[in-house]
Tab-separated table of C-alpha atoms and ligand atoms in Angstrom:
chain	number	residue	atom	x	y	z
A	279	MET	CA	-3.432	2.590	7.499
A	280	ILE	CA	-2.672	5.733	9.501
A	281	TYR	CA	-4.287	8.520	7.445
A	282	PRO	CA	-7.255	7.853	5.109
A	283	ARG	CA	-6.265	10.792	2.857
A	284	VAL	CA	-2.838	12.434	2.501
A	285	ALA	CA	-2.291	15.556	0.371
A	286	LEU	CA	1.223	16.224	-0.914
A	287	ILE	CA	1.858	19.834	-1.941
A	288	GLY	CA	5.002	19.910	-4.069
A	289	LEU	CA	5.809	16.635	-5.833
A	290	GLY	CA	9.607	16.460	-5.968
A	291	LEU	CA	12.233	14.195	-4.386
A	292	ILE	CA	10.861	14.259	-0.836
A	293	ALA	CA	7.129	14.072	-1.665
A	294	SER	CA	7.563	11.330	-4.261
A	295	SER	CA	9.723	9.306	-1.848
A	296	MET	CA	7.042	9.710	0.817
A	297	ALA	CA	4.360	8.542	-1.627
A	298	HIS	CA	6.396	5.457	-2.594
A	299	ALA	CA	7.144	4.646	1.060
A	300	MET	CA	3.525	5.199	2.220
A	301	ARG	CA	2.264	2.999	-0.572
A	302	ALA	CA	4.812	0.245	0.093
A	303	GLN	CA	3.840	0.161	3.784
A	304	GLY	CA	0.081	0.730	3.330
A	305	LEU	CA	0.157	3.861	5.510
A	306	ALA	CA	-2.264	6.048	3.527
A	307	GLY	CA	-5.693	5.351	2.042
A	308	GLU	CA	-5.534	7.870	-0.796
A	309	ILE	CA	-2.584	10.009	-1.919
A	310	VAL	CA	-3.587	13.298	-3.538
A	311	GLY	CA	-1.051	15.711	-5.030
A	312	TYR	CA	-0.426	19.181	-6.361
A	313	ALA	CA	2.676	20.825	-7.873
A	314	LYS	CA	3.202	24.032	-9.785
A	315	SER	CA	3.838	22.714	-13.294
A	316	PRO	CA	1.533	20.536	-15.420
A	317	GLU	CA	4.603	18.405	-16.370
A	318	THR	CA	5.299	17.460	-12.734
A	319	ARG	CA	1.620	16.819	-12.096
A	320	ALA	CA	1.462	14.462	-15.087
A	321	VAL	CA	4.497	12.474	-13.882
A	322	ALA	CA	3.064	12.248	-10.355
A	323	ARG	CA	-0.263	10.996	-11.692
A	324	GLU	CA	1.550	8.322	-13.661
A	325	LEU	CA	4.018	7.247	-10.939
A	326	PHE	CA	2.720	7.727	-7.393
A	327	CYS	CA	-0.457	9.811	-6.851
A	328	ASP	CA	-3.979	8.400	-6.840
A	329	ARG	CA	-5.290	11.826	-7.798
A	330	VAL	CA	-3.651	15.087	-8.870
A	331	CYS	CA	-5.433	18.438	-8.540
A	332	ALA	CA	-5.134	21.705	-10.438
A	333	SER	CA	-4.690	23.780	-7.257
A	334	ALA	CA	-3.307	23.344	-3.731
A	335	ALA	CA	-6.654	24.452	-2.286
A	336	GLU	CA	-8.440	21.622	-4.093
A	337	ALA	CA	-5.780	19.038	-3.139
A	338	VAL	CA	-6.093	19.635	0.631
A	339	LYS	CA	-9.885	19.314	0.651
A	340	ASP	CA	-10.880	16.613	3.191
A	341	ALA	CA	-7.246	15.559	3.673
A	342	ASP	CA	-6.343	14.137	7.093
A	343	LEU	CA	-2.665	14.946	6.608
A	344	VAL	CA	-1.233	17.724	4.436
A	345	VAL	CA	2.511	17.677	3.678
A	346	LEU	CA	4.116	20.896	2.434
A	347	ALA	CA	7.040	19.680	0.317
A	348	VAL	CA	7.883	22.838	-1.639
A	349	PRO	CA	11.052	24.974	-1.358
A	350	VAL	CA	11.145	26.989	1.885
A	351	GLY	CA	10.578	30.260	-0.001
A	352	ALA	CA	7.233	28.997	-1.381
A	353	MET	CA	5.750	27.897	1.988
A	354	SER	CA	4.041	31.182	2.873
A	355	GLU	CA	2.171	31.500	-0.424
A	356	ILE	CA	0.964	27.882	-0.242
A	357	ALA	CA	-0.080	28.161	3.421
A	358	ALA	CA	-2.119	31.290	2.660
A	359	GLU	CA	-3.862	29.483	-0.196
A	360	ILE	CA	-4.726	26.269	1.669
A	361	GLY	CA	-5.564	27.765	5.101
A	362	PRO	CA	-9.297	28.349	4.460
A	363	HIS	CA	-9.717	24.913	2.819
A	364	LEU	CA	-8.250	22.674	5.539
A	365	LYS	CA	-10.502	20.135	7.228
A	366	PRO	CA	-11.031	20.758	10.974
A	367	GLY	CA	-8.865	18.267	12.909
A	368	ALA	CA	-6.421	17.817	10.017
A	369	THR	CA	-2.660	17.758	10.606
A	370	VAL	CA	-0.352	19.920	8.496
A	371	THR	CA	3.353	19.174	8.406
A	372	ASP	CA	6.222	20.330	6.197
A	373	VAL	CA	9.608	18.932	5.191
A	374	GLY	CA	11.513	22.214	4.846
A	375	SER	CA	15.226	22.245	5.649
A	376	VAL	CA	14.892	25.366	7.835
A	377	LYS	CA	12.349	25.545	10.637
A	378	ARG	CA	12.085	29.101	12.066
A	379	ALA	CA	11.335	30.594	8.632
A	380	VAL	CA	8.733	27.892	7.888
A	381	VAL	CA	6.995	28.280	11.253
A	382	ASP	CA	6.801	32.058	10.724
A	383	ALA	CA	5.515	31.576	7.159
A	384	VAL	CA	2.932	28.850	7.839
A	385	ALA	CA	1.617	29.122	11.431
A	386	PRO	CA	-0.276	32.433	10.940
A	387	HIS	CA	-2.363	30.837	8.163
A	388	MET	CA	-3.419	27.756	10.154
A	389	PRO	CA	-7.051	27.945	11.330
A	390	ASP	CA	-8.101	26.895	14.854
A	391	GLY	CA	-8.587	23.143	15.122
A	392	VAL	CA	-5.841	22.325	12.583
A	393	HIS	CA	-2.628	20.837	14.022
A	394	PHE	CA	0.593	22.205	12.551
A	395	VAL	CA	3.625	19.996	13.265
A	396	PRO	CA	6.765	21.272	11.471
A	397	GLY	CA	9.215	18.565	10.399
A	398	HIS	CA	12.428	17.878	8.506
A	399	PRO	CA	13.680	14.548	7.148
A	400	LEU	CA	17.488	14.351	7.275
A	401	ALA	CA	17.532	12.408	4.051
A	402	GLY	CA	18.067	13.429	0.476
A	403	THR	CA	20.120	13.099	-2.639
A	404	GLU	CA	21.471	15.610	-5.126
A	405	TYR	CA	18.600	14.693	-7.469
A	406	SER	CA	15.264	16.479	-7.572
A	407	GLY	CA	11.874	16.279	-9.242
A	408	PRO	CA	9.024	13.745	-9.282
A	409	ARG	CA	11.057	10.969	-10.906
A	410	SER	CA	13.847	11.048	-8.303
A	411	GLY	CA	11.952	9.557	-5.343
A	412	PHE	CA	12.327	6.032	-3.963
A	413	ALA	CA	10.646	4.186	-1.082
A	414	SER	CA	13.766	3.534	1.004
A	415	LEU	CA	14.984	7.171	1.162
A	416	PHE	CA	13.985	7.577	4.827
A	417	GLN	CA	15.104	4.135	6.003
A	418	ASN	CA	17.168	4.554	9.199
A	419	ARG	CA	17.374	8.333	8.643
A	420	TRP	CA	16.418	10.928	11.240
A	421	TRP	CA	13.204	12.882	10.852
A	422	LEU	CA	13.169	15.875	13.178
A	423	LEU	CA	9.886	17.336	14.404
A	424	THR	CA	9.820	20.821	15.934
A	425	PRO	CA	6.307	21.059	17.436
A	426	LEU	CA	5.271	24.292	19.111
A	427	PRO	CA	4.597	24.066	22.873
A	428	ASP	CA	0.782	23.940	22.545
A	429	THR	CA	0.625	21.338	19.737
A	430	ASP	CA	-1.840	18.485	20.236
A	431	ALA	CA	0.013	15.390	21.519
A	432	THR	CA	-2.270	12.938	19.681
A	433	ALA	CA	-1.606	14.657	16.340
A	434	ILE	CA	2.161	14.438	16.957
A	435	ALA	CA	1.908	10.762	17.919
A	436	LEU	CA	-0.051	9.922	14.751
A	437	LEU	CA	2.475	11.722	12.537
A	438	ARG	CA	5.337	9.985	14.363
A	439	GLY	CA	3.637	6.665	13.526
A	440	LEU	CA	3.589	7.538	9.819
A	441	LEU	CA	7.235	8.623	9.752
A	442	GLU	CA	8.376	5.538	11.675
A	443	GLY	CA	6.269	3.433	9.316
A	444	MET	CA	8.362	4.848	6.447
A	445	GLY	CA	11.513	3.667	8.262
A	446	ALA	CA	12.601	6.960	9.836
A	447	ASN	CA	13.887	7.531	13.380
A	448	VAL	CA	11.936	10.423	14.855
A	449	ASP	CA	13.244	13.026	17.312
A	450	GLU	CA	11.760	16.248	18.588
A	451	MET	CA	13.654	19.476	19.117
A	452	ASP	CA	13.214	23.173	19.557
A	453	VAL	CA	12.878	25.268	16.369
A	454	GLU	CA	15.970	27.465	16.973
A	455	HIS	CA	18.094	24.506	18.045
A	456	HIS	CA	17.143	22.677	14.845
A	457	ASP	CA	18.339	25.567	12.689
A	458	LEU	CA	21.687	25.763	14.520
A	459	VAL	CA	22.302	21.998	14.374
A	460	LEU	CA	21.412	21.909	10.669
A	461	ALA	CA	23.735	24.829	9.956
A	462	VAL	CA	26.583	22.671	11.353
A	463	VAL	CA	25.730	19.304	9.840
A	464	SER	CA	24.257	20.354	6.494
A	465	HIS	CA	24.012	24.012	5.529
A	466	VAL	CA	27.621	25.128	6.061
A	467	PRO	CA	29.066	21.891	4.587
A	468	HIS	CA	27.014	22.681	1.471
A	469	ALA	CA	28.331	26.273	1.463
A	470	ILE	CA	31.895	24.930	1.652
A	471	ALA	CA	31.274	22.440	-1.163
A	472	TYR	CA	29.750	25.151	-3.366
A	473	THR	CA	32.777	27.355	-2.655
A	474	MET	CA	35.367	24.652	-3.358
A	475	VAL	CA	33.758	23.808	-6.678
A	476	GLY	CA	33.610	27.542	-7.406
A	477	VAL	CA	37.362	27.841	-6.661
A	478	ALA	CA	38.154	25.056	-9.131
A	479	ASP	CA	35.893	26.713	-11.671
A	480	HIS	CA	37.769	30.004	-11.314
A	481	MET	CA	41.266	28.525	-11.584
A	482	ARG	CA	42.268	29.104	-15.154
A	483	ARG	CA	45.505	27.103	-14.674
A	484	VAL	CA	43.503	23.953	-13.908
A	485	SER	CA	41.501	23.163	-16.980
A	486	GLN	CA	37.942	21.872	-16.887
A	487	SER	CA	39.081	18.548	-18.330
A	488	GLU	CA	41.638	18.069	-15.532
A	489	VAL	CA	38.983	18.748	-12.892
A	490	ILE	CA	36.859	16.000	-14.408
A	491	LYS	CA	39.704	13.577	-15.122
A	492	TYR	CA	41.359	13.686	-11.676
A	493	SER	CA	38.278	14.175	-9.543
A	494	ALA	CA	38.469	10.635	-8.158
A	495	SER	CA	39.986	12.283	-5.069
A	496	GLY	CA	38.194	14.400	-2.425
A	497	PHE	CA	36.927	16.923	-4.961
A	498	ARG	CA	34.385	14.473	-6.359
A	499	ASP	CA	32.395	14.469	-3.127
A	500	PHE	CA	32.317	18.265	-3.183
A	501	THR	CA	30.920	18.227	-6.729
A	502	ARG	CA	28.192	15.794	-5.709
A	503	ILE	CA	27.060	18.082	-2.892
A	504	ALA	CA	27.423	21.171	-5.093
A	505	ALA	CA	25.089	19.561	-7.662
A	506	SER	CA	22.141	19.918	-5.247
A	507	ASP	CA	19.034	21.827	-6.289
A	508	PRO	CA	19.823	25.570	-6.663
A	509	VAL	CA	16.322	26.777	-5.682
A	510	MET	CA	16.232	24.699	-2.510
A	511	TRP	CA	19.700	25.819	-1.419
A	512	ARG	CA	19.151	29.460	-2.297
A	513	ASP	CA	16.140	29.388	0.045
A	514	VAL	CA	18.075	27.586	2.812
A	515	PHE	CA	20.767	30.289	2.875
A	516	LEU	CA	18.250	33.131	2.618
A	517	THR	CA	16.199	31.796	5.527
A	518	ASN	CA	18.794	30.329	7.936
A	519	LYS	CA	21.032	33.360	7.676
A	520	ASP	CA	21.940	33.913	11.364
A	521	ALA	CA	22.904	30.324	12.189
A	522	VAL	CA	24.805	29.889	8.908
A	523	LEU	CA	26.781	33.118	9.419
A	524	ASP	CA	27.583	32.107	13.019
A	525	ILE	CA	28.962	28.707	11.949
A	526	LEU	CA	30.745	30.143	8.883
A	527	GLY	CA	32.511	32.604	11.237
A	528	ARG	CA	33.700	29.725	13.420
A	529	PHE	CA	34.753	27.809	10.310
A	530	ALA	CA	36.844	30.744	9.096
A	531	GLU	CA	38.606	30.942	12.489
A	532	GLU	CA	39.425	27.210	12.407
A	533	LEU	CA	40.638	27.520	8.850
A	534	PHE	CA	43.049	30.293	9.847
A	535	VAL	CA	44.466	28.091	12.647
A	536	LEU	CA	44.915	25.231	10.169
A	537	GLN	CA	46.449	27.577	7.615
A	538	ARG	CA	48.945	28.817	10.211
A	539	ALA	CA	49.877	25.252	11.255
A	540	ILE	CA	50.566	24.404	7.598
A	541	ARG	CA	52.606	27.587	7.105
A	542	MET	CA	54.654	26.938	10.274
A	543	GLY	CA	55.138	23.259	9.447
A	544	ASP	CA	53.452	22.294	12.734
A	545	GLY	CA	53.021	18.573	12.065
A	546	GLU	CA	52.116	17.847	15.663
A	547	HIS	CA	49.111	20.186	15.459
A	548	LEU	CA	47.991	18.735	12.115
A	549	HIS	CA	48.285	15.140	13.354
A	550	ALA	CA	46.348	15.827	16.581
A	551	TYR	CA	43.638	17.725	14.666
A	552	PHE	CA	43.149	14.999	12.039
A	553	THR	CA	43.103	12.314	14.756
A	554	ARG	CA	40.171	14.108	16.423
A	555	THR	CA	38.248	14.494	13.147
A	556	ARG	CA	38.796	10.837	12.278
A	557	ALA	CA	37.086	9.858	15.547
A	558	ILE	CA	33.994	11.837	14.485
A	559	ARG	CA	33.804	9.809	11.263
A	560	ARG	CA	33.971	6.584	13.319
A	561	GLY	CA	31.117	7.861	15.483
A	562	ILE	CA	28.924	8.471	12.405
A	563	ILE	CA	29.531	4.914	11.173
A	564	GLU	CA	28.822	3.459	14.638
A	565	ALA	CA	25.552	5.441	14.720
A	566	GLY	CA	24.541	3.740	11.427
A	567	GLN	CA	24.411	7.043	9.499
A	568	ASP	CA	26.963	5.923	6.883
A	569	THR	CA	28.793	2.804	5.824
A	570	ALA	CA	32.411	1.974	6.618
A	571	ALA	CA	32.949	0.841	3.010
A	572	PRO	CA	35.668	2.842	1.265
A	573	ASP	CA	34.560	5.792	-0.882
A	574	PHE	CA	31.382	6.279	1.198
A	575	GLY	CA	30.059	2.899	0.053
A	576	ARG	CA	29.219	4.071	-3.425
A	577	ALA	CA	29.835	1.530	-6.139
A	578	ALA	CA	30.106	4.144	-8.879
A	579	PRO	CA	30.365	7.937	-8.993
A	580	SER	CA	26.768	8.236	-10.168
A	581	ALA	CA	25.199	6.089	-7.424
A	582	LYS	CA	22.806	7.775	-5.031
A	583	GLU	CA	23.441	8.398	-1.386
A	584	GLY	CA	20.411	8.472	0.918
B	234	LIG	P1	12.204	19.213	-5.539
B	234	LIG	O1	12.511	17.815	-5.912
B	234	LIG	O2	12.885	20.319	-6.271
B	234	LIG	O3	10.621	19.441	-5.614
B	234	LIG	C1	10.017	20.653	-5.270
B	234	LIG	C2	8.571	20.557	-5.630
B	234	LIG	O4	7.915	21.760	-5.202
B	234	LIG	C3	8.302	20.433	-7.131
B	234	LIG	O5	7.280	19.500	-7.340
B	234	LIG	C4	7.831	21.841	-7.514
B	234	LIG	O6	6.919	21.824	-8.572
B	234	LIG	C5	7.103	22.245	-6.261
B	234	LIG	N1	6.943	23.686	-6.129
B	234	LIG	C6	7.892	24.642	-6.121
B	234	LIG	N2	7.335	25.863	-5.944
B	234	LIG	C7	5.991	25.640	-5.839
B	234	LIG	C8	4.876	26.484	-5.672
B	234	LIG	N3	4.997	27.809	-5.545
B	234	LIG	N4	3.650	25.910	-5.661
B	234	LIG	C9	3.501	24.582	-5.786
B	234	LIG	N5	4.525	23.730	-5.944
B	234	LIG	C10	5.742	24.255	-5.978
B	234	LIG	O7	12.482	19.495	-3.999
B	234	LIG	P2	12.686	18.488	-2.758
B	234	LIG	O8	14.109	18.062	-2.744
B	234	LIG	O9	11.615	17.481	-2.736
B	234	LIG	O10	12.527	19.530	-1.569
B	234	LIG	C11	11.271	19.917	-1.080
B	234	LIG	C12	11.440	20.448	0.334
B	234	LIG	O11	12.120	19.456	1.105
B	234	LIG	C13	12.284	21.721	0.428
B	234	LIG	O12	11.689	22.596	1.356
B	234	LIG	C14	13.616	21.237	0.957
B	234	LIG	O13	14.225	22.219	1.784
B	234	LIG	C15	13.217	20.014	1.765
B	234	LIG	N6	14.242	18.955	1.889
B	234	LIG	C16	14.989	18.573	0.809
B	234	LIG	C17	15.956	17.587	0.968
B	234	LIG	C18	16.829	17.166	-0.202
B	234	LIG	O14	17.917	16.665	0.005
B	234	LIG	N7	16.400	17.355	-1.429
B	234	LIG	C19	16.136	16.962	2.200
B	234	LIG	C20	15.317	17.343	3.262
B	234	LIG	C21	14.369	18.334	3.100
B	234	LIG	P3	7.414	21.831	-10.111
B	234	LIG	O15	8.131	20.532	-10.317
B	234	LIG	O16	6.157	21.931	-10.849
B	234	LIG	O17	8.319	23.018	-10.237
């Protein structure tokens, strides 16, 4: 056991997966939870929490580790509420997809003697809520920590132990660098998927039934990404604005070059470009971050991807 008492604030996909994984590996003594709605709290009590509280302040009482697993936009309000109730020596971490905004929202509310170690698991599915979690979500996935320069090394090491115990590979990076990297590998790809699905939605000449019937091609993967939680993704774009706009600008420039090559019939350019992008896909498979099986290894369109 690493932490005698863990408090999960927010009980959706990430928190419920953590609870299942901690339980499976015996990493936490007691798992206490809090979420906004009574419905979610009831499901969590039934499925993965030892105890569920009626407020965040009550849930963090005497907790050795507190995990903030709410949408990025809700972090500040929660941090302000729990700050005065945290146990001296406790560690607080979060799982938010953006780090600068979370650090700015949470750090001012952390009392002296409490260790705040911001984090982000690079694992998820398009499903959300307390029923969507599963113990293997973090298996062989990266979990990035962005500790501030003066963070206690022992607190970081203990948290690392928990995350590795859940199967994750842990890396540390600077807050700003995290937000730029995530804009490239996650946030802008989501923006593109949302846009492509929006384009199909707006095309009156392509009926809704055709979009569904023929979506066995590339479009299906866009729809899976575009089915992600609207609250979470609204907050990601509102809070990682600068990095997302920087990468979207670069994307637009590349798209114009590609558009011109298509217009000019420049097959040589297209072939060289697609050869380079194919090598990136091979690199991802070699790094164990996806399977080489056709169709991204999914047996059926509804299967989950970690
Ligand atoms: P989720 O399944 O939608 O769950 C969010 C949880 O937060 C719900 O239990 C919700 O409670 C609770 N919540 C929302 N506002 C709250 C508030 N003001 N006070 C208390 N509880 C509140 O979301 P998730 O996918 O687990 O995401 C949680 C965090 O992880 C987000 O910051 C997200 O950026 C990050 N993340 C997500 C993924 C992913 O792929 N999903 C991956 C990595 C990181 P109710 O159910 O009662 O509304």
